[in-house]
PDB file of C-alpha atoms in Angstrom:
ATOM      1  CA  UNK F   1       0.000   0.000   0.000  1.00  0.00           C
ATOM      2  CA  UNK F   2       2.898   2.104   0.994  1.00  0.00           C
ATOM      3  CA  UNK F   3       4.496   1.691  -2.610  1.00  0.00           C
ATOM      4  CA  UNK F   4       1.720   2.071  -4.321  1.00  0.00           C
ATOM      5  CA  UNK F   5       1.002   5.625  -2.800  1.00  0.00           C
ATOM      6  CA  UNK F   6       4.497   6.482  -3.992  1.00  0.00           C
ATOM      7  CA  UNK F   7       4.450   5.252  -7.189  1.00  0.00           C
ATOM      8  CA  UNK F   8       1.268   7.718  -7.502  1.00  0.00           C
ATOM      9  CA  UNK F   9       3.411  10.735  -5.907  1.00  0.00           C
ATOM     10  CA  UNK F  10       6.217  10.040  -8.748  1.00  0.00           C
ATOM     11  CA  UNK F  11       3.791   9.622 -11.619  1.00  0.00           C
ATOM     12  CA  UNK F  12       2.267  13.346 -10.434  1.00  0.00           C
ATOM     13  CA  UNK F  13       5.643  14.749 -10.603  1.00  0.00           C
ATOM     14  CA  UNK F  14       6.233  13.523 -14.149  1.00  0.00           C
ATOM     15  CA  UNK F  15       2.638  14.652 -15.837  1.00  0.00           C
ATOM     16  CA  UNK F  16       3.092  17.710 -17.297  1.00  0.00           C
ATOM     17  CA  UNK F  17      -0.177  20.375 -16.531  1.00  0.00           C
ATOM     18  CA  UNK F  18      -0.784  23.594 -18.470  1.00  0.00           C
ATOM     19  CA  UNK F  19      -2.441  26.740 -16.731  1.00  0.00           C
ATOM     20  CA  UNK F  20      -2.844  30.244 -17.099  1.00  0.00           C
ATOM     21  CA  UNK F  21      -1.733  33.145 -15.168  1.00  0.00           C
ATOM     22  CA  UNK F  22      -5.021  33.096 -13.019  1.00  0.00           C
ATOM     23  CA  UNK F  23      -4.752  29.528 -12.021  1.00  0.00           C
ATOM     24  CA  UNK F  24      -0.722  29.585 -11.554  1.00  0.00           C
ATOM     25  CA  UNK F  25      -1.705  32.644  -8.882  1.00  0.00           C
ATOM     26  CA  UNK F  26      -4.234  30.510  -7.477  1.00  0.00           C
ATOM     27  CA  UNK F  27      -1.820  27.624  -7.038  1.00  0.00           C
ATOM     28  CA  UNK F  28       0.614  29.951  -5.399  1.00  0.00           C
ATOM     29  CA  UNK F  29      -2.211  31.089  -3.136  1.00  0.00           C
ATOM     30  CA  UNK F  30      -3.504  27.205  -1.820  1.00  0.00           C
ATOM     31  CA  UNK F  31       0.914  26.131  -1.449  1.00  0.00           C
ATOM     32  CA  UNK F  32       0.926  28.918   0.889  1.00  0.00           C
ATOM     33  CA  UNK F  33      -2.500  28.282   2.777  1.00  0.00           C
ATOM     34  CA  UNK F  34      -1.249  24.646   3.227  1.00  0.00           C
ATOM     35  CA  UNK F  35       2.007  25.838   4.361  1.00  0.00           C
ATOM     36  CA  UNK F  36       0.326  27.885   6.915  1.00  0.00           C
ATOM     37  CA  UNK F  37       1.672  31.334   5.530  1.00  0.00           C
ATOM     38  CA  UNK F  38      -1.695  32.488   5.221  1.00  0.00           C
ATOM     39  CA  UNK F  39      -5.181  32.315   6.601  1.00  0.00           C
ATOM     40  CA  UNK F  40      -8.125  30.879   4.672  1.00  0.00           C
ATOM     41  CA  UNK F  41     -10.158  34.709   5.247  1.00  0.00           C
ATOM     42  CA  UNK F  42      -6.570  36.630   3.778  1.00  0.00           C
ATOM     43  CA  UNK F  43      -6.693  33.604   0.776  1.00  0.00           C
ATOM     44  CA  UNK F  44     -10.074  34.422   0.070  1.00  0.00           C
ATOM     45  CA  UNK F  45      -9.080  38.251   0.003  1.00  0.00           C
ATOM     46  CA  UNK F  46      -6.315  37.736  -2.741  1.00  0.00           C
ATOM     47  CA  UNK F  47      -8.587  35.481  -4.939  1.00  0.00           C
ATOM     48  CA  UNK F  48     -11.560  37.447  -4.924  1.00  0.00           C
ATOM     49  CA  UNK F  49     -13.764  34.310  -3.695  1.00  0.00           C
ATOM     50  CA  UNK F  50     -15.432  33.332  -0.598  1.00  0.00           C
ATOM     51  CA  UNK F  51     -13.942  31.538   2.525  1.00  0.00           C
ATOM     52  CA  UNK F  52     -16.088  28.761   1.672  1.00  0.00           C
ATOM     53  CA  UNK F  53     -14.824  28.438  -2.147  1.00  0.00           C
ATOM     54  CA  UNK F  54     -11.035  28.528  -0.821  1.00  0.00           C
ATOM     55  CA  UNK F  55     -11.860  25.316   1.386  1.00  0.00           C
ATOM     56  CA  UNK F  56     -13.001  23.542  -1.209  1.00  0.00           C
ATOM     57  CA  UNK F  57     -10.260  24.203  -3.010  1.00  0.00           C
ATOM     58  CA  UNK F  58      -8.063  23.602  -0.426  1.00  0.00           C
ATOM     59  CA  UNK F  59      -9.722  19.886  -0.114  1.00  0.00           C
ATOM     60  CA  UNK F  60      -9.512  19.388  -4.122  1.00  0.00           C
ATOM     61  CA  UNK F  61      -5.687  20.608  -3.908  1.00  0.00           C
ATOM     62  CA  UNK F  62      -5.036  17.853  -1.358  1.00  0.00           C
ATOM     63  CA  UNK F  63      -6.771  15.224  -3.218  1.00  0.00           C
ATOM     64  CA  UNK F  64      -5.726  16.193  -6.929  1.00  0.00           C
ATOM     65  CA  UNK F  65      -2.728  18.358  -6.183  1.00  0.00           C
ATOM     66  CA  UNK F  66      -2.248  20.993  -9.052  1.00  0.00           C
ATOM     67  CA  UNK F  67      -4.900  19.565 -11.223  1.00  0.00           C
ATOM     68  CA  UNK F  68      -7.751  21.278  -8.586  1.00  0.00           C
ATOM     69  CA  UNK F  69      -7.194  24.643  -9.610  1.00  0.00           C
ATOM     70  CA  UNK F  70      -7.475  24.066 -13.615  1.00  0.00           C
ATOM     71  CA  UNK F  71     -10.566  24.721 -15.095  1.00  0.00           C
ATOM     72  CA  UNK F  72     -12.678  21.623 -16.259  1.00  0.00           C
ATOM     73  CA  UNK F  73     -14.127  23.341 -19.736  1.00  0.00           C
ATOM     74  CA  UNK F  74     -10.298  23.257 -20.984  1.00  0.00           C
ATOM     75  CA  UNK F  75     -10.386  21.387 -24.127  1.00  0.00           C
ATOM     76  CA  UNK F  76     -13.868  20.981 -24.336  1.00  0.00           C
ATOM     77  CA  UNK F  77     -16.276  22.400 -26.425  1.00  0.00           C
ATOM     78  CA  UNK F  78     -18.325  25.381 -25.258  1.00  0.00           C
ATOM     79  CA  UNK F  79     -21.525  25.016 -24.179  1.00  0.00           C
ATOM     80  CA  UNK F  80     -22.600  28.185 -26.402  1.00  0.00           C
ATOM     81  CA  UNK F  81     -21.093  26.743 -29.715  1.00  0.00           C
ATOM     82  CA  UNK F  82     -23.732  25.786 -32.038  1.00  0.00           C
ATOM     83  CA  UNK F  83     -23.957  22.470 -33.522  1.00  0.00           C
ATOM     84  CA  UNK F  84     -21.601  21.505 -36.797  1.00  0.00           C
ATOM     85  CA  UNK F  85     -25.219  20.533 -38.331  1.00  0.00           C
ATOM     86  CA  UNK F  86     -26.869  23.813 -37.715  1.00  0.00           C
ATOM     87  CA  UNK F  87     -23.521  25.859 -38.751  1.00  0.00           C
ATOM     88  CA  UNK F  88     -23.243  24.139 -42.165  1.00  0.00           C
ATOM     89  CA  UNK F  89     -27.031  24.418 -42.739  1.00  0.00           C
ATOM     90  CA  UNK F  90     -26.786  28.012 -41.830  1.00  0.00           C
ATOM     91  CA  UNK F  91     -24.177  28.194 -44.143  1.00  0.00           C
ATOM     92  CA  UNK F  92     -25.461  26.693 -47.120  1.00  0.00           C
ATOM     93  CA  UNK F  93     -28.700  29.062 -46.699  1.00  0.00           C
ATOM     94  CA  UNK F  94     -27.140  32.020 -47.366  1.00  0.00           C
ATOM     95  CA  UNK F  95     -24.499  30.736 -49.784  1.00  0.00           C
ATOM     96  CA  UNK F  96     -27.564  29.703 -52.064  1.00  0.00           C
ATOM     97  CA  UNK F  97     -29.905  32.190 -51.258  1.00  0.00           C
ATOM     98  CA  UNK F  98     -28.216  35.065 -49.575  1.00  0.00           C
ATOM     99  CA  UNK F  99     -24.715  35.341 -50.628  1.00  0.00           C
ATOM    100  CA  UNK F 100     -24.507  39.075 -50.906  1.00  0.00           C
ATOM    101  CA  UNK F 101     -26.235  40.097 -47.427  1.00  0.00           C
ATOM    102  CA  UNK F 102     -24.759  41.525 -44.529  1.00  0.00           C
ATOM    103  CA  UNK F 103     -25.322  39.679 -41.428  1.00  0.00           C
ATOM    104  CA  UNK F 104     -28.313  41.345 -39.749  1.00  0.00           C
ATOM    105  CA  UNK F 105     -30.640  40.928 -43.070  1.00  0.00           C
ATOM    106  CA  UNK F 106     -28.947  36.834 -43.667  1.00  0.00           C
ATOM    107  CA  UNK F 107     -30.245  36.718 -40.098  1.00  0.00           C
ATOM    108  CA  UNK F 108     -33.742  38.041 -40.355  1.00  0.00           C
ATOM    109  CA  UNK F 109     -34.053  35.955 -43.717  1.00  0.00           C
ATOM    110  CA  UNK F 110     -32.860  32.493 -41.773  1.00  0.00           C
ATOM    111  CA  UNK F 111     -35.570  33.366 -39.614  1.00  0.00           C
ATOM    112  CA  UNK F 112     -38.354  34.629 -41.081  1.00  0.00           C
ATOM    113  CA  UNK F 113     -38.117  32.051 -44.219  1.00  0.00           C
ATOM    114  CA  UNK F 114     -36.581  29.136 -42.776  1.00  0.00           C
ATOM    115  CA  UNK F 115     -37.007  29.213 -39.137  1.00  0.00           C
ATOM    116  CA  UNK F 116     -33.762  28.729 -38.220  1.00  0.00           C
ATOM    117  CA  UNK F 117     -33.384  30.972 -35.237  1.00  0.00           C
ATOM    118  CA  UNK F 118     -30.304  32.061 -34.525  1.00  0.00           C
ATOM    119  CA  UNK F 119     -28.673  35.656 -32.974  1.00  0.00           C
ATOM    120  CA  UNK F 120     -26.851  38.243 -35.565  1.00  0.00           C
ATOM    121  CA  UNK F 121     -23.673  37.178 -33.754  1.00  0.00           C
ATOM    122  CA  UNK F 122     -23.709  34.061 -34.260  1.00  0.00           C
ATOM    123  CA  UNK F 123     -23.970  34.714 -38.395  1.00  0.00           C
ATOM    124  CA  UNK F 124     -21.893  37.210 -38.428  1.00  0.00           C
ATOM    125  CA  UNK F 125     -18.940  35.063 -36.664  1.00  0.00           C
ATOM    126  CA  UNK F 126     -20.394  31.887 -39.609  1.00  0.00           C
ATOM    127  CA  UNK F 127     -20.310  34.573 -42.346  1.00  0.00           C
ATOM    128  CA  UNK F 128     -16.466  36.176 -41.436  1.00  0.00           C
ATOM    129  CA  UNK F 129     -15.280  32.993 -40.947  1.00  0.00           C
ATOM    130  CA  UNK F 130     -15.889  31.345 -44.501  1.00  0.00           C
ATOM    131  CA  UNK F 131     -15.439  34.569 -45.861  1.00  0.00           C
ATOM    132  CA  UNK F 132     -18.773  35.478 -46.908  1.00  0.00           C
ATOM    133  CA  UNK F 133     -18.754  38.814 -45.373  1.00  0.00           C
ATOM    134  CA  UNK F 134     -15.915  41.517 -44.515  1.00  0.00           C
ATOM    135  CA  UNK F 135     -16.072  43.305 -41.841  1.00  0.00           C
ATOM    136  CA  UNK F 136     -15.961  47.267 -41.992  1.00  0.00           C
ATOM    137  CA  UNK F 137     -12.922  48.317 -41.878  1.00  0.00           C
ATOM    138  CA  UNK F 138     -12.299  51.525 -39.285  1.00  0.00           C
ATOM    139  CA  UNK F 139     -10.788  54.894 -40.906  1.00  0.00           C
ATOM    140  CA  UNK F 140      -7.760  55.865 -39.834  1.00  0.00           C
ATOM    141  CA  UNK F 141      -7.748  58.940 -38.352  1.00  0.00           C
ATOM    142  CA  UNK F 142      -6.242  62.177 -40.022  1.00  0.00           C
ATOM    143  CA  UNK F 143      -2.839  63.428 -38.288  1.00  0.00           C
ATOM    144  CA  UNK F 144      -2.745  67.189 -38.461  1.00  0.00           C
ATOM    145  CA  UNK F 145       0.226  68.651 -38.247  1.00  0.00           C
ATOM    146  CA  UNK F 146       0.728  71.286 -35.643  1.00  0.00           C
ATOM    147  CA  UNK F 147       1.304  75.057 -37.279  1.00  0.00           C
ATOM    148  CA  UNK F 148       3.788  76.714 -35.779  1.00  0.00           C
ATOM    149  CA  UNK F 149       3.278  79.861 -34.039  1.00  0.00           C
ATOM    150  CA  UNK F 150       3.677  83.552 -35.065  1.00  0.00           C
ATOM    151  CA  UNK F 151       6.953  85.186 -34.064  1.00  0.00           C
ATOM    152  CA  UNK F 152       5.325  88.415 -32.767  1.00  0.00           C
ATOM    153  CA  UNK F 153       2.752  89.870 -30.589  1.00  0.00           C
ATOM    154  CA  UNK F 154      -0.162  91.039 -32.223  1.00  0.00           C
ATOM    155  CA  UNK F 155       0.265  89.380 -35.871  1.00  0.00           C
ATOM    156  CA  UNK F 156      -2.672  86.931 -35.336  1.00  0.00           C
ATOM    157  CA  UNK F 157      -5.054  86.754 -32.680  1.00  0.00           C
ATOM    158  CA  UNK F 158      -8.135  83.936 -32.217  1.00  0.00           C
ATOM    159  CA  UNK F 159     -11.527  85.267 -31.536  1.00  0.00           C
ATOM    160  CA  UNK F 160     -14.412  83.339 -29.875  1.00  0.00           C
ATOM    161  CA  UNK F 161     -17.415  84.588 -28.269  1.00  0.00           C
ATOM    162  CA  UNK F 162     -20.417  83.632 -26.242  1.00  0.00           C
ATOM    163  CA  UNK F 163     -23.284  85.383 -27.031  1.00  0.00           C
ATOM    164  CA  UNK F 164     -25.322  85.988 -23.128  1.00  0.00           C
ATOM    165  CA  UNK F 165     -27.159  88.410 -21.511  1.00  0.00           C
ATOM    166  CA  UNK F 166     -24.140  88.908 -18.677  1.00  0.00           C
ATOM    167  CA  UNK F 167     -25.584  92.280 -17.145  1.00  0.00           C
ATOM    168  CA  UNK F 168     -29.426  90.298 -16.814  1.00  0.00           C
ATOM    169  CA  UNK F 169     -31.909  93.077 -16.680  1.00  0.00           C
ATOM    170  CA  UNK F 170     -28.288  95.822 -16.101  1.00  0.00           C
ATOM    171  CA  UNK F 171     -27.458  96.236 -19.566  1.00  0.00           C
ATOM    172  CA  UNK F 172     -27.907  95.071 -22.688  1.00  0.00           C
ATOM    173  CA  UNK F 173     -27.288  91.599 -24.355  1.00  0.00           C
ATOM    174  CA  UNK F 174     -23.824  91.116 -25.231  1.00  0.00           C
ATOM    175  CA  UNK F 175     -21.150  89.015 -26.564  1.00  0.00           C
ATOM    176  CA  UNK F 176     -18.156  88.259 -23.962  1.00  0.00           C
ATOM    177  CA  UNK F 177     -15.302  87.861 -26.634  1.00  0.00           C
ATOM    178  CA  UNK F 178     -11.682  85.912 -25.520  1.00  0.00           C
ATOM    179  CA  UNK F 179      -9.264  87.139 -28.242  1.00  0.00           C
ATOM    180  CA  UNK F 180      -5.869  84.855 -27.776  1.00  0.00           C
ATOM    181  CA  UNK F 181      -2.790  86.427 -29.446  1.00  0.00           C
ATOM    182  CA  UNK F 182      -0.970  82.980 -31.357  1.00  0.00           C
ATOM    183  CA  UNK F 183       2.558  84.244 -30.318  1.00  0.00           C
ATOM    184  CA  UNK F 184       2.188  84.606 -26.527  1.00  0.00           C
ATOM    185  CA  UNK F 185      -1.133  83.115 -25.287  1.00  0.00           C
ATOM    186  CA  UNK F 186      -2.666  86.010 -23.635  1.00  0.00           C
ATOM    187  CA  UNK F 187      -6.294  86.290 -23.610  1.00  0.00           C
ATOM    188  CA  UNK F 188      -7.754  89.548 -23.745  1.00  0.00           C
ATOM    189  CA  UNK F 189     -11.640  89.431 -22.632  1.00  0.00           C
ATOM    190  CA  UNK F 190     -13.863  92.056 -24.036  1.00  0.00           C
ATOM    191  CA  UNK F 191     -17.416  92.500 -23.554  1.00  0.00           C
ATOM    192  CA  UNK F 192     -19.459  93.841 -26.913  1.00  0.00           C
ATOM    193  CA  UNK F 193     -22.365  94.891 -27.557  1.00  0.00           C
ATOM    194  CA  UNK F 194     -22.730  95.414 -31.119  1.00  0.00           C
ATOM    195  CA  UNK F 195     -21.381  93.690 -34.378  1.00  0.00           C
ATOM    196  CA  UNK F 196     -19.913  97.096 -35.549  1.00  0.00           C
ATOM    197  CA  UNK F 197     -18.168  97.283 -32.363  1.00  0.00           C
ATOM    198  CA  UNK F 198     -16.583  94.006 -33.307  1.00  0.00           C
ATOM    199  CA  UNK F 199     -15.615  94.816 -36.351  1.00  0.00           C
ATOM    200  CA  UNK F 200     -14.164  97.936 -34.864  1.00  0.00           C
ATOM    201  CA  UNK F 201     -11.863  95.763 -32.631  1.00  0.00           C
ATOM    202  CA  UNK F 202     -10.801  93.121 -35.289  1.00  0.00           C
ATOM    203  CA  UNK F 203     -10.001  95.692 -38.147  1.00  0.00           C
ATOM    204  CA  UNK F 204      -7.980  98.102 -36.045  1.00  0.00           C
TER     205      UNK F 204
END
């Protein structure tokens, strides 16, 4: 009994087991709960799971060693994933009738004429991935280059204004006006109340 328990310990040491960065940290996590460097409530912290959870996997790591914290779905087929019948009836559906639809129409077609009920995702993944449909492509944006600015003071200046009536029931309705000179930056707010009086100021 001895040897055979042994035997087992070796054969564990040999097998080779994949994982991903999530389960490696969780396997770091349960060495040093067994090791007593941590608690099972400071464990449960650092995973992001319950106490409860952490002494379950606790138990599975003693019983299974590394093997507990992989995930059982690796390797297997999702439970989403349609059938291979349905995909290549899908398929042959809009090759013969609807080769050149986009993916939300092929969709509403499949279902409306053949009742074959299936989400625009799922057609659009069938129709990229036999190359019955492109994707659109995103435009890159337009780099602008930056002008550089004037040398002096008073060559070019920015205008913007906000049309308000600042003064209320004071004054009259006016336009508060932030002129920027390009060479230095300085703003220069004005308060008009007139278009010739603009004029006035951007002529001079």
């Amino acid at each position: 009994m001895v040897v055979k328990k042994i035997l087992t310990r070796r054969d564990r040491l040999k097998e080779t087991i994949s994982m991903s960065t999530k389960e490696l940290g969780r396997l770091e996590v349960l060495l040093k709960l067994k090791n007593r460097e941590l608690r099972q409530i400071q464990a449960a912290d650092i995973l992001n799971i319950s106490v409860r959870q952490v002494r379950r996997l606790l138990k599975a790591y003693k019983c299974s060693g590394a093997k507990a914290v992989v995930s059982k779905q690796r390797g297997r087929p999702s439970n989403r994933q349609l059938p291979s019948g349905i995909k290549e009836l899908a398929l042959h559906l809009i090759r013969t009738h609807y080769p050149d639809f986009g993916p939300t129409l092929a969709q509403e077609k499949l279902v409306k004429n053949h009742e074959l009920n299936l989400s625009v995702s799922s057609v659009r993944r069938l129709m990229l991935h036999s190359e019955l449909w492109q994707g659109k492509t995103r435009k890159q944006k337009r780099v602008f280059q930056l002008r550089e600015r004037r040398s002096k003071e008073g060559e070019l200046e920015q205008v913007d204004g906000s049309p308000h009536a600042w003064f209320e029931e004071r004054g009259p309705k006016c336009s508060l006006l932030h002129c920027i000179d390009d060479a230095t930056g300085k703003i220069k707010p004005t308060f008009l109340d007139s278009l010739k009086r603009f004029f006035e100021l951007t002529i001079r």
